[in-house]
Coordinates of C-alpha atoms in Angstrom, one line a residue:
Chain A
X1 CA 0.0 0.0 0.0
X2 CA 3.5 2.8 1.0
X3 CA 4.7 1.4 -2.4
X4 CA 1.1 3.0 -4.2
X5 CA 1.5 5.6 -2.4
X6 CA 4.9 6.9 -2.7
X7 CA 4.6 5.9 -6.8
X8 CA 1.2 8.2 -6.3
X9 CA 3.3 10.9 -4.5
X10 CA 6.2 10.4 -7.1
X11 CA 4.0 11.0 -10.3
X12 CA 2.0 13.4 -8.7
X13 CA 5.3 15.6 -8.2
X14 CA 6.5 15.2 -11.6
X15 CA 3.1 16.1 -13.1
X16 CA 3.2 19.2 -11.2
X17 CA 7.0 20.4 -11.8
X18 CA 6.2 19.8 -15.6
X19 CA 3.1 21.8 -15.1
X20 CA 5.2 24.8 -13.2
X21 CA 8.4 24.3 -15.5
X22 CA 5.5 24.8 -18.8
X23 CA 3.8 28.0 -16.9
X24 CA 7.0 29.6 -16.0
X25 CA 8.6 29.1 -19.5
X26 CA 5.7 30.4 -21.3
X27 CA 5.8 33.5 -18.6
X28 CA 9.3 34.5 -19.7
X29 CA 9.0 35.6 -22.7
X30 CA 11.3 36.2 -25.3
X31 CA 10.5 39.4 -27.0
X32 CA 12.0 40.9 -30.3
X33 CA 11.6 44.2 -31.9
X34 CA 12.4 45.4 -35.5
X35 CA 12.2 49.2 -34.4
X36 CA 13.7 51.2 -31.5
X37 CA 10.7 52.8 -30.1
X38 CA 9.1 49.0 -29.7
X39 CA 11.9 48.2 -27.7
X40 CA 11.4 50.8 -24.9
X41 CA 8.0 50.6 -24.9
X42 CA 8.4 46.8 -24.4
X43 CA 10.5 47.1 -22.0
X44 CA 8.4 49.6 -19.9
X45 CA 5.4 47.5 -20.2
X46 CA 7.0 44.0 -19.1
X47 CA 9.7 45.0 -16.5
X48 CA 11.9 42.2 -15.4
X49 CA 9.6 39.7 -16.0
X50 CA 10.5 38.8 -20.0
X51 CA 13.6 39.6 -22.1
X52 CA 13.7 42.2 -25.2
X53 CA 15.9 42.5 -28.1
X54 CA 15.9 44.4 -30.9
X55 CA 16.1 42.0 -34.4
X56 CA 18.6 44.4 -35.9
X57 CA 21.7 46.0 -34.1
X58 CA 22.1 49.3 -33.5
X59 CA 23.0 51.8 -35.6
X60 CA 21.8 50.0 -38.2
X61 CA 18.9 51.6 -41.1
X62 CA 15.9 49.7 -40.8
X63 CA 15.7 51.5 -44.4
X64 CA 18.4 49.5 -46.0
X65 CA 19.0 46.7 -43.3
X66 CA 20.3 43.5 -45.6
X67 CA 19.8 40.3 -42.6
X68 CA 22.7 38.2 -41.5
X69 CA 22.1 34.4 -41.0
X70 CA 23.0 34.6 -37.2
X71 CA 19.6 37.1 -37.5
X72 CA 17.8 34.4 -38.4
X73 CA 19.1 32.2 -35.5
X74 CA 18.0 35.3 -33.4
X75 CA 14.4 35.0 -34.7
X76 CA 14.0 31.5 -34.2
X77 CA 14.5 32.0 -30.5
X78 CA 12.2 34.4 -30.2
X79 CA 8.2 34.3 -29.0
X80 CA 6.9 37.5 -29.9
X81 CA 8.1 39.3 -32.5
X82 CA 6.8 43.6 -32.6
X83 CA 6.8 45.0 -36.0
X84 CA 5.4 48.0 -37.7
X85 CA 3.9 46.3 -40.5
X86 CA 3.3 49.4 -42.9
X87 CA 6.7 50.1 -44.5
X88 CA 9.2 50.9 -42.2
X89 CA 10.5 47.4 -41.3
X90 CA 10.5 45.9 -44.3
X91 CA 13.8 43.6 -43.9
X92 CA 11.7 41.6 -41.2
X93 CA 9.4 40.2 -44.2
X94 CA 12.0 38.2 -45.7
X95 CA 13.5 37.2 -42.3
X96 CA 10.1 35.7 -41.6
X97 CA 9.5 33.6 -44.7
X98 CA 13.4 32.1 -44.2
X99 CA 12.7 31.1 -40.5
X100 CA 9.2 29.6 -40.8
X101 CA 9.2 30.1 -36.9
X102 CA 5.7 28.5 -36.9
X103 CA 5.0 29.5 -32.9
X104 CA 5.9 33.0 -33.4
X105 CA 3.3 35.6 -32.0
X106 CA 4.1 38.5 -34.7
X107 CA 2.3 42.1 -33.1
X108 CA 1.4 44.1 -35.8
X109 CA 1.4 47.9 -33.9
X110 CA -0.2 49.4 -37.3
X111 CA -3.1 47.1 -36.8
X112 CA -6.5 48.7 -35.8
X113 CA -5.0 52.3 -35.8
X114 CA -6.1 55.2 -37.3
X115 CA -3.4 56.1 -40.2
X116 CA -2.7 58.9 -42.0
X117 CA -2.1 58.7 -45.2
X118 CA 1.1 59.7 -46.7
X119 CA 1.6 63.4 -47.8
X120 CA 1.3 63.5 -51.4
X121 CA -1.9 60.7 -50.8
X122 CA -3.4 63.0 -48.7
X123 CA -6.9 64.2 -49.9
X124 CA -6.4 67.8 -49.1
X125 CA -3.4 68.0 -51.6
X126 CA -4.7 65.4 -53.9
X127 CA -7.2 66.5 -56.2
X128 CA -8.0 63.3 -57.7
X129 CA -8.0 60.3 -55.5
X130 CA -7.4 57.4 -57.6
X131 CA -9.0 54.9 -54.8
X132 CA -5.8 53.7 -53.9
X133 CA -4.0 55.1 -50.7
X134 CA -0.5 54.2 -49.1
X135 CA -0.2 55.3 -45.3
X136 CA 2.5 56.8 -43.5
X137 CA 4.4 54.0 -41.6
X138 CA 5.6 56.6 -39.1
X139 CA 3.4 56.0 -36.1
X140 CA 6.0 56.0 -33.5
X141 CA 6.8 59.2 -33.8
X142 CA 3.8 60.7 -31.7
X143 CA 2.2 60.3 -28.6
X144 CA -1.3 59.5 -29.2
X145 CA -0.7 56.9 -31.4
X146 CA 2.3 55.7 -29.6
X147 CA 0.0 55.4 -26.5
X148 CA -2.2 53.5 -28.6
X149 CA 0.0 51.2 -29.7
X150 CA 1.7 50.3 -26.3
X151 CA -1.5 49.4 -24.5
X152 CA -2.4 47.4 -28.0
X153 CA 1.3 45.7 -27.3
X154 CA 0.2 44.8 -23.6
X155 CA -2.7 43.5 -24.1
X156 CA -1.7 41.0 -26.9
X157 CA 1.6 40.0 -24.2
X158 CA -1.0 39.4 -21.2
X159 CA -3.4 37.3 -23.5
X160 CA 0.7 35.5 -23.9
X161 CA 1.0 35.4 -20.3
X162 CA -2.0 35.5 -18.3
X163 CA -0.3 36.0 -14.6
X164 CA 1.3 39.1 -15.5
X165 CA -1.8 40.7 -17.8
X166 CA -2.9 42.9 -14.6
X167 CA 1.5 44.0 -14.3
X168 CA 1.3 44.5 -18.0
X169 CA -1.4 46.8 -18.0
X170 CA -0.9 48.7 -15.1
X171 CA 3.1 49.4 -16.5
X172 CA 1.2 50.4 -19.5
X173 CA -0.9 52.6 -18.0
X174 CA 1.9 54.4 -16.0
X175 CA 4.0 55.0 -19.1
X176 CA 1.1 56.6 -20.9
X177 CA 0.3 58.9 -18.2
X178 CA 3.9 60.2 -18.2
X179 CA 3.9 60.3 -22.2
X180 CA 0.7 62.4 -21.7
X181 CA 2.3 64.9 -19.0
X182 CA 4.9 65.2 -21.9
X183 CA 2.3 66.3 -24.7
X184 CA 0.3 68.7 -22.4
X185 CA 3.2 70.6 -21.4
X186 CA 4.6 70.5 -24.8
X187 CA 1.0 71.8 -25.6
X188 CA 0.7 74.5 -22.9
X189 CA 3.7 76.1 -24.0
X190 CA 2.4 76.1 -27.6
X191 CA -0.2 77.8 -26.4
X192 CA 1.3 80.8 -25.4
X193 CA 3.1 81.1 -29.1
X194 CA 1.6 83.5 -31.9
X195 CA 1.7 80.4 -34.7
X196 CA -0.5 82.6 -37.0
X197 CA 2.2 83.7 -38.9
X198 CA 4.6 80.8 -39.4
X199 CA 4.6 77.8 -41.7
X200 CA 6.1 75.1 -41.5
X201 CA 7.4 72.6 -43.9
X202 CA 9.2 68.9 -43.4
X203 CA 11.9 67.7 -45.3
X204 CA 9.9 64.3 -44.9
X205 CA 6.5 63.3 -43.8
X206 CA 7.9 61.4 -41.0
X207 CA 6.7 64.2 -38.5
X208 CA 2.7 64.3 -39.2
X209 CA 1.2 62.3 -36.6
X210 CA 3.2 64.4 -34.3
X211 CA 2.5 67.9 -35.8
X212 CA -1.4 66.8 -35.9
X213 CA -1.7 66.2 -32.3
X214 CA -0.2 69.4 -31.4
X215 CA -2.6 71.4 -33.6
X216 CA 0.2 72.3 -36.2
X217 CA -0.2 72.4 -39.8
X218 CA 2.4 71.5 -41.9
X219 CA 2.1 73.3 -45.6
X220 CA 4.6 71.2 -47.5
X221 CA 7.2 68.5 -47.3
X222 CA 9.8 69.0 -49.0
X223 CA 11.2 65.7 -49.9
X224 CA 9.5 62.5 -51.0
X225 CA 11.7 60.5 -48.7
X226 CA 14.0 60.6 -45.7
X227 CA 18.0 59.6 -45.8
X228 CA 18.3 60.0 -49.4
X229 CA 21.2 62.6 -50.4
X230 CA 19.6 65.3 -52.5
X231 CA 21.3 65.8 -56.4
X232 CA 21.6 69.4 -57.2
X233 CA 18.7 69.7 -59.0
X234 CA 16.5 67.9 -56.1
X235 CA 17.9 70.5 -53.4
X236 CA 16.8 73.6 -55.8
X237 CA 13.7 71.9 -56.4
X238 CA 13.8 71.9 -52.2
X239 CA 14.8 75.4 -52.6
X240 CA 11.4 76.5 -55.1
X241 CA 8.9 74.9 -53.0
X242 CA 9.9 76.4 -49.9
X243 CA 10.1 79.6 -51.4
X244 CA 6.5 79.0 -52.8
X245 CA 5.1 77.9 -49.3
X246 CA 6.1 81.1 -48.0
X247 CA 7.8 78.7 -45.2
X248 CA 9.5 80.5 -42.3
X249 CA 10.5 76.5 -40.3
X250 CA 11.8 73.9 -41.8
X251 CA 12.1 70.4 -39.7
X252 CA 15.0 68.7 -40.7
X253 CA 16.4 65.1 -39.8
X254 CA 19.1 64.3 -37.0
X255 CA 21.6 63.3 -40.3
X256 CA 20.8 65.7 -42.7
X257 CA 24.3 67.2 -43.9
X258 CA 24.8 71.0 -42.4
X259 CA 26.1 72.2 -45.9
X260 CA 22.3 71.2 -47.1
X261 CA 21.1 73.3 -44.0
X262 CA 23.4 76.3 -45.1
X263 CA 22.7 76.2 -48.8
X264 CA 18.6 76.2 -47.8
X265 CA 19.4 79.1 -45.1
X266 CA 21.1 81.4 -47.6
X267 CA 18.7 81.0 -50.6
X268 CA 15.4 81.4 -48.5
X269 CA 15.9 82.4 -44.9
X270 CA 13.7 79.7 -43.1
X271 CA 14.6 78.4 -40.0
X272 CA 15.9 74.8 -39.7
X273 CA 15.5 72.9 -37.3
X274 CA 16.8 68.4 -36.5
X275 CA 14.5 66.6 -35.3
X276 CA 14.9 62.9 -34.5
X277 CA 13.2 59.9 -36.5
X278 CA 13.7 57.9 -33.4
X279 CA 15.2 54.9 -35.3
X280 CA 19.0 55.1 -34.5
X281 CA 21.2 54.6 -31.5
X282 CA 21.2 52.3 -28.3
X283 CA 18.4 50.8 -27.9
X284 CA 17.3 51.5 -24.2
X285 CA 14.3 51.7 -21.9
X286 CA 14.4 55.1 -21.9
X287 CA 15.7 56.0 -25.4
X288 CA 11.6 57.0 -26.7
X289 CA 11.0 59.1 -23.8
X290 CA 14.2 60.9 -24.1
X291 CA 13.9 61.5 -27.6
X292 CA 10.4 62.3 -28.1
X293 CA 10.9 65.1 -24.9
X294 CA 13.8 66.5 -27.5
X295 CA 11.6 66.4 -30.6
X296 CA 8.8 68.2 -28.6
X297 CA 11.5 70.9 -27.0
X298 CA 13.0 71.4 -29.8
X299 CA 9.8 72.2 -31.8
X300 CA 8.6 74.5 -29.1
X301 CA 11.8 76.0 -29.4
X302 CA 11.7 76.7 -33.3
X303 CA 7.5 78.1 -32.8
X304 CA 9.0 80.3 -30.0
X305 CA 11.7 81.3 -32.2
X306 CA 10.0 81.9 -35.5
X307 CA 7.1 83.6 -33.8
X308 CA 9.8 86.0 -32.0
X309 CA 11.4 87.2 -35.5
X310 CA 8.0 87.3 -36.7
X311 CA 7.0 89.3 -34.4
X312 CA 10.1 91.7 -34.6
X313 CA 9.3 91.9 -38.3
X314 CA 12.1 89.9 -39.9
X315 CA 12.0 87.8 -42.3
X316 CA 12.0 84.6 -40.1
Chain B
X1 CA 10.7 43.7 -115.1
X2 CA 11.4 44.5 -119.0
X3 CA 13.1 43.0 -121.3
X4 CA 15.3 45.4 -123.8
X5 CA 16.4 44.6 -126.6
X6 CA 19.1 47.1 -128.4
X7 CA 18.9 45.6 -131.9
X8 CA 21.3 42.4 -132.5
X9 CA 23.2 43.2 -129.5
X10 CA 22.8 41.4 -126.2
X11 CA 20.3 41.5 -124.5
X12 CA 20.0 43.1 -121.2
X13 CA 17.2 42.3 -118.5
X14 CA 16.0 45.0 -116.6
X15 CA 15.5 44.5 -113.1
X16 CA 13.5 47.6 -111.8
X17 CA 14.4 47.1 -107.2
X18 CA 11.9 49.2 -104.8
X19 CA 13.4 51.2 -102.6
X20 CA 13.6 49.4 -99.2
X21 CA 10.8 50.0 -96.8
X22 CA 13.2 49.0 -93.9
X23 CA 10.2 46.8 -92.4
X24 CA 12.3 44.7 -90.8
X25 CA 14.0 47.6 -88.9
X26 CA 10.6 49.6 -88.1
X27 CA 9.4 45.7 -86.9
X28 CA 12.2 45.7 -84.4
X29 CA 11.7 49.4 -83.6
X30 CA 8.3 48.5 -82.6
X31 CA 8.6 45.5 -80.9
X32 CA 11.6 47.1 -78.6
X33 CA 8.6 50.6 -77.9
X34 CA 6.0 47.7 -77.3
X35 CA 8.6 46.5 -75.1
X36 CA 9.4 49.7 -73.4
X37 CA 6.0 50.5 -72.8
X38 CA 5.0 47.0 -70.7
X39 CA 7.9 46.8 -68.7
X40 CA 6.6 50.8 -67.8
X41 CA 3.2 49.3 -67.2
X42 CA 4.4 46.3 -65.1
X43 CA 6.9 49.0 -62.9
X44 CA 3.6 51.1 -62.5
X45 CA 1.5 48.0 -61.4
X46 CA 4.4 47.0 -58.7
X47 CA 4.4 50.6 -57.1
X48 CA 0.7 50.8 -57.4
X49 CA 0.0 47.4 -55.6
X50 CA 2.3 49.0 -52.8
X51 CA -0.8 51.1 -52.2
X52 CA -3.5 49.6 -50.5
X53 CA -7.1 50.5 -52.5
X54 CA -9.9 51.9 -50.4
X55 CA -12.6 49.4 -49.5
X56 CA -16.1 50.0 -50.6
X57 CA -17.9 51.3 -47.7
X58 CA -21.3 51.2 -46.7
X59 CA -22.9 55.0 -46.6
X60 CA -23.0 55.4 -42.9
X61 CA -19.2 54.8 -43.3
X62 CA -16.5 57.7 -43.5
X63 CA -12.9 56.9 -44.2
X64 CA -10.7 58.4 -41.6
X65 CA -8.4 60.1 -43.9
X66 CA -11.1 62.5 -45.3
X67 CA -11.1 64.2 -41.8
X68 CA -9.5 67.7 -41.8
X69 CA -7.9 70.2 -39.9
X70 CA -8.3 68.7 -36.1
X71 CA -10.7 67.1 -36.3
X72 CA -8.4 63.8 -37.1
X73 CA -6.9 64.9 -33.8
X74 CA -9.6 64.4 -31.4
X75 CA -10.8 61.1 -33.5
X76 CA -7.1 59.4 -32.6
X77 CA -7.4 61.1 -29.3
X78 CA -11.0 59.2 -28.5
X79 CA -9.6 55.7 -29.7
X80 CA -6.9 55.9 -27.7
X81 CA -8.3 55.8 -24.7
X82 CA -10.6 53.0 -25.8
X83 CA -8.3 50.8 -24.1
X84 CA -8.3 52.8 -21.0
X85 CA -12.1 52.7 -20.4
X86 CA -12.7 49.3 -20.9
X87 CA -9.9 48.7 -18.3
X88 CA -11.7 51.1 -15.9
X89 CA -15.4 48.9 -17.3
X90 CA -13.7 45.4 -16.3
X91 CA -12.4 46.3 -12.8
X92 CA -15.2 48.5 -11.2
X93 CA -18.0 46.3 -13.7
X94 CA -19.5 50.1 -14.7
X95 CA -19.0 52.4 -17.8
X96 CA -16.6 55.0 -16.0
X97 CA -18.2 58.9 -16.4
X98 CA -16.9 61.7 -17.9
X99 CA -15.7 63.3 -14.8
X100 CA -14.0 59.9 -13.8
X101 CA -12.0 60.0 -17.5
X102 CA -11.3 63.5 -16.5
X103 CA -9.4 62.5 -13.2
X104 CA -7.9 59.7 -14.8
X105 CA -6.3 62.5 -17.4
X106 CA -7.9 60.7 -20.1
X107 CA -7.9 63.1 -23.5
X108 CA -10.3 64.3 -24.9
X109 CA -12.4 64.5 -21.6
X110 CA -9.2 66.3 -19.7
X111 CA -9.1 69.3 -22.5
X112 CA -5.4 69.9 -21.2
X113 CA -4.1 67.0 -23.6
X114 CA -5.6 68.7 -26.4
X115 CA -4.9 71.8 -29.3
X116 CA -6.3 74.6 -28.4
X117 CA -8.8 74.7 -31.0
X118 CA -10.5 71.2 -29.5
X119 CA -10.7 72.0 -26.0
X120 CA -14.5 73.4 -26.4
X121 CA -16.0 69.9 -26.2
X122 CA -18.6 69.2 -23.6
X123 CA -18.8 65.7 -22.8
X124 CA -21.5 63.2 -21.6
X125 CA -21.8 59.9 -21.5
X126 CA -24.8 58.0 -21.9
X127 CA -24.7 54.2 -20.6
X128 CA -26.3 51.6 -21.8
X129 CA -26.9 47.8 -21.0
X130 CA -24.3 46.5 -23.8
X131 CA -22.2 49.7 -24.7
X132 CA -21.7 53.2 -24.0
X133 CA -22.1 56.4 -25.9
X134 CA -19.8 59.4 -24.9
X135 CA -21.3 61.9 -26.2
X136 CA -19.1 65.2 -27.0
X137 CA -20.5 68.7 -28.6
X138 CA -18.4 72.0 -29.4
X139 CA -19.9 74.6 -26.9
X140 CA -17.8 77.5 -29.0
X141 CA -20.3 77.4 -31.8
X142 CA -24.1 77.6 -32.2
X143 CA -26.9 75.3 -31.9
X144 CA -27.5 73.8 -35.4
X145 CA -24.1 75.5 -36.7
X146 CA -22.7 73.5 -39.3
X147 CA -18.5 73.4 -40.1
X148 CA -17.0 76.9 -39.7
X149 CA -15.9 78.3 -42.6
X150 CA -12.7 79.3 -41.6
X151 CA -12.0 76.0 -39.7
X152 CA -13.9 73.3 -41.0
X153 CA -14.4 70.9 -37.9
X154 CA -17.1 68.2 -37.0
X155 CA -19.3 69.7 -34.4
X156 CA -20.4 66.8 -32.8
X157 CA -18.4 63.3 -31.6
X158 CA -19.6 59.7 -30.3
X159 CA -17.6 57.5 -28.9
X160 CA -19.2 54.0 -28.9
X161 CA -17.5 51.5 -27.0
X162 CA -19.6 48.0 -27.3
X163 CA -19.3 45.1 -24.9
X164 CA -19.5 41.6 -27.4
X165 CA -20.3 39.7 -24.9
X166 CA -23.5 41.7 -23.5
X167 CA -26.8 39.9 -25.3
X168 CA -28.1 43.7 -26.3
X169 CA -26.3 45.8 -29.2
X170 CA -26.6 48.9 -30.9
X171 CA -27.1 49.0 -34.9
X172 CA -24.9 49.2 -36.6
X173 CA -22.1 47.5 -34.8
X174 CA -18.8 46.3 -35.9
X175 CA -18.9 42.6 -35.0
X176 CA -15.1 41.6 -33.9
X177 CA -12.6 43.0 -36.5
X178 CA -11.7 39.2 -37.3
X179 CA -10.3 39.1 -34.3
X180 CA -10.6 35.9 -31.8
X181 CA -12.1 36.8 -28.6
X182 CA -12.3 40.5 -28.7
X183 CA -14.3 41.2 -26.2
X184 CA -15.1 45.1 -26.9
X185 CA -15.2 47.1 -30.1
X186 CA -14.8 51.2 -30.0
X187 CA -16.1 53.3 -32.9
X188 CA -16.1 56.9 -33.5
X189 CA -19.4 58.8 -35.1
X190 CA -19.5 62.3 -36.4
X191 CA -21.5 64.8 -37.0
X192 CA -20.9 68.4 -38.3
X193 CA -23.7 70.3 -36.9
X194 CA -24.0 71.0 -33.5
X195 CA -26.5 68.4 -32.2
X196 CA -29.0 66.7 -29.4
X197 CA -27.6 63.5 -28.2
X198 CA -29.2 61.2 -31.0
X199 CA -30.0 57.9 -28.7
X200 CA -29.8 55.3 -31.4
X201 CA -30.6 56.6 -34.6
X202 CA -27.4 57.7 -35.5
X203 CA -28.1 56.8 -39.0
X204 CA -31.4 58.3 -39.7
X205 CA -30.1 61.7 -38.1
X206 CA -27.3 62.2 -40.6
X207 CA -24.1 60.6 -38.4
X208 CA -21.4 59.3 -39.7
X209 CA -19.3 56.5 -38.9
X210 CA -15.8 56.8 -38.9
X211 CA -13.5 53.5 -39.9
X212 CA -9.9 53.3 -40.5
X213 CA -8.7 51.4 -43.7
X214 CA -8.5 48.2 -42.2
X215 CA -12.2 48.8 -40.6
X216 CA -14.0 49.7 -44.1
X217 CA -17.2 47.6 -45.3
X218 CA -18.2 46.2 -42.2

């Protein structure tokens, strides 16, 4: 009768440890990211409870990214893979179809959000609308939509991991609330700006979601696409329709070369201002806070600027 | 062809050769234009397809990019904090208020979150056994005003947030998105005149549903 009962007690234990072992494997989850933004917000939302790493390495264009084979190998450890979907991580597409990682959870953060489309799509500066539309894949770079995305990320992790859905949410919570404080101060300091009299062009349309949410009109972009070197002709076609536009601000990227910056300042007079596209550098917990508080002081900065030479009667 | 004699002498046949049309050339020249011309059409397909088309949509439906000026703004602003209310739903079981949103820094309810231009809104909600309407209004313009001129802007916002599971549902509602176990659905109605709340006959009184592109036709 012992003998039942100890091979009882015996299977009963290793039922169980197999049962823990499964739960606690599943709970620590191995989480890859194809953009930097993903990868702070990931790691805000889970903590120390699963592990996050970016697909490419830093530093890298997620542009022009060609994947390596020990990429691959990366991928196939992976359970949840964060993408963008829309066009800015396009490398990850072939990456997917060579790994065949059937058990991969893929969270598509473009899915179910309201897009904008891109800026020569756009209704407003399209007069016929050919029923076809692409969208801006630049959704990061605001705080609405980020806000959007990251609870849309937590949710999908705590359907993953049940036990920590309540963490996930309430981390998610938390880091929107402080991404908020940084859009009404941004916003409160707007406020006290004349913008009547500037306009503001991009040299991409990179910046819209952002520009939108703080009530800013942008009345051209300048360049079809970012990180591409301008020819001479392409730089006074810049030139013409920033002229024409009347612009007095002109958002620039991080990288774009000063003697670009120069030639633009002497031939029109706008202002230009960097701001970041939040896809280069070390990827960090704090790296989208940080940069998105820069993109929103520096912007206040070029408004307060602009609005000041305005106001003095120069020419911007 | 001739034949010519010049009396006894020999005779000499006359070959008479038309100039040459160069078919063969203006055949190649064609073919390499034809040629030209498809692999243009093909380039323009592959670019095209990169697009995605706009679905057909039902007319109660409004795709989001025809919204202009801010009013995209409070639209993003009013599905972002889908999430947050339905949160708030599942752990006190009731449709939070508009002044609960409000402490809970929730935009568009907290103004402070929002352009200048949008924070006129008054906000109600109105709750109902399977979903909620909040219900918002600009307060800086007339009863019955339509879009102002200078700033075209919907006057009037829903926010619709619809419990699945819940046996009673407004009409029209969005089913699941294709999505497994989705539990709750948001959508966003519009309005440009400055308007009563419209119970359920959002249709009838001229509203207009707002979907994304991956939300058209349903």
């Amino acid at each position: 009768m012992k003998k039942i009962q100890v091979v009882l007690l015996a299977t009963a234990m290793v039922f169980l440890t197999g049962v823990l072992s499964s739960v606690s494997a599943k709970c620590n989850l191995r989480i890859g990211v194809t953009l930097h933004p993903y990868y702070s917000w990931a790691a805000n939302i889970v903590g120390d409870t699963a592990t996050v790493t970016p697909v490419i390495p830093p530093g890298s264009d997620p542009h022009t990214y060609q994947p390596q084979p020990s990429d691959l190998e990366h991928l196939q450890n992976l359970d949840v893979l964060i993408i963008n979907g829309i066009g800015h991580d396009e490398f990850i597409k072939p990456m997917l179809k060579a790994t065949e990682h059937k058990n991969l959870t893929i969270i598509n953060t473009s899915k179910g959000l309201p897009l904008l489309p891109t800026f020569s799509d756009h209704p407003k500066f399209e007069d016929e609308d050919n029923g076809k539309v692409s969208y801006n894949s630049h959704t990061y770079i605001s705080i609405t939509g980020s806000i959007q995305q990251i609870q849309m990320i937590a949710r999908e992790l705590g359907k993953l991991c049940p036990e920590n859905a309540t963490l996930y949410k309430k981390n998610a919570r938390k880091y929107a609330g402080k991404l908020r404080k940084m859009l009404s101060d941004a916003l409160a300091k707007i406020d006290t700006i004349d913008t009547n009299t500037l306009r503001i062009a991009t040299v991409h349309d990179g910046y819209s979601y952002l520009f939108q949410e703080l009530g800013i009109e942008v009345a051209a972009v300048v360049q079809p696409r970012h990180g591409i070197e301008p020819s001479a002709r392409q730089l006074q076609d810049t030139i013409k329709r920033i002229k024409r536009a009347k612009v007095n601000i002109l958002f620039t990227e991080l990288d774009y070369k000063k003697k670009y910056v120069d030639i633009i300042y002497q031939e029109t007079g706008c202002r230009i201002y960097s701001l970041s596209h939040i896809s280069k550098g070390t990827y960090s917990r704090d790296f989208f806070v940080q940069a998105m508080q820069k993109n929103l002081d520096d912007i206040v900065q070029a408004l307060t600027d602009a609005s000041k030479a305005a106001a003095a009667g120069g020419a911007g | 062809m001739t034949d010519t004699t010049l009396g006894s002498e020999k005779k000499y046949r006359e070959v008479l050769v038309a100039p040459r049309a160069a078919r063969r050339e203006a055949l190649y020249l064609a073919a390499a234009v034809g040629l030209i011309v498809l692999l243009m059409g093909v380039r323009f397909y592959l670019l095209s397809s990169g697009k995605e088309a706009l679905q057909e949509k039902p007319a109660c439906q409004l795709s989001d990019i025809y919204l202009q000026n801010q009013a995209p703004v409070l639209y993003r602003s009013l599905l972002g904090v889908v999430g947050d209310i339905i949160d708030l739903h599942q752990e006190n079981g009731t449709w939070p208020d508009v002044e609960q949103l409000k402490e809970e820094a929730l935009p568009p309810f907290a103004g402070n979150f929002l352009p200048v231009g949008l924070r006129g809104y008054v906000w109600k909600s109105y709750p109902h056994a399977g979903w909620v309407d909040y219900f918002g209004v600009n307060s800086e313009v007339g009863a019955g005003s339509e879009n102002q001129a200078a700033d075209p802007l919907e006057n009037s916002f829903i926010l619709r947030i619809i419990d699945l599971n819940s046996t009673e549902h407004p009409h029209p509602h969005a089913g699941n998105h294709g999505t497994p176990g989705q539990r709750y659905v948001g959508q966003v109605w519009i309005n440009p005149r400055v308007t009563d709340y419209p119970g359920q006959e959002l249709i009838k009184r001229d509203w207009k549903w707002v979907v994304g592109a991956d939300q058209a036709g349903q």
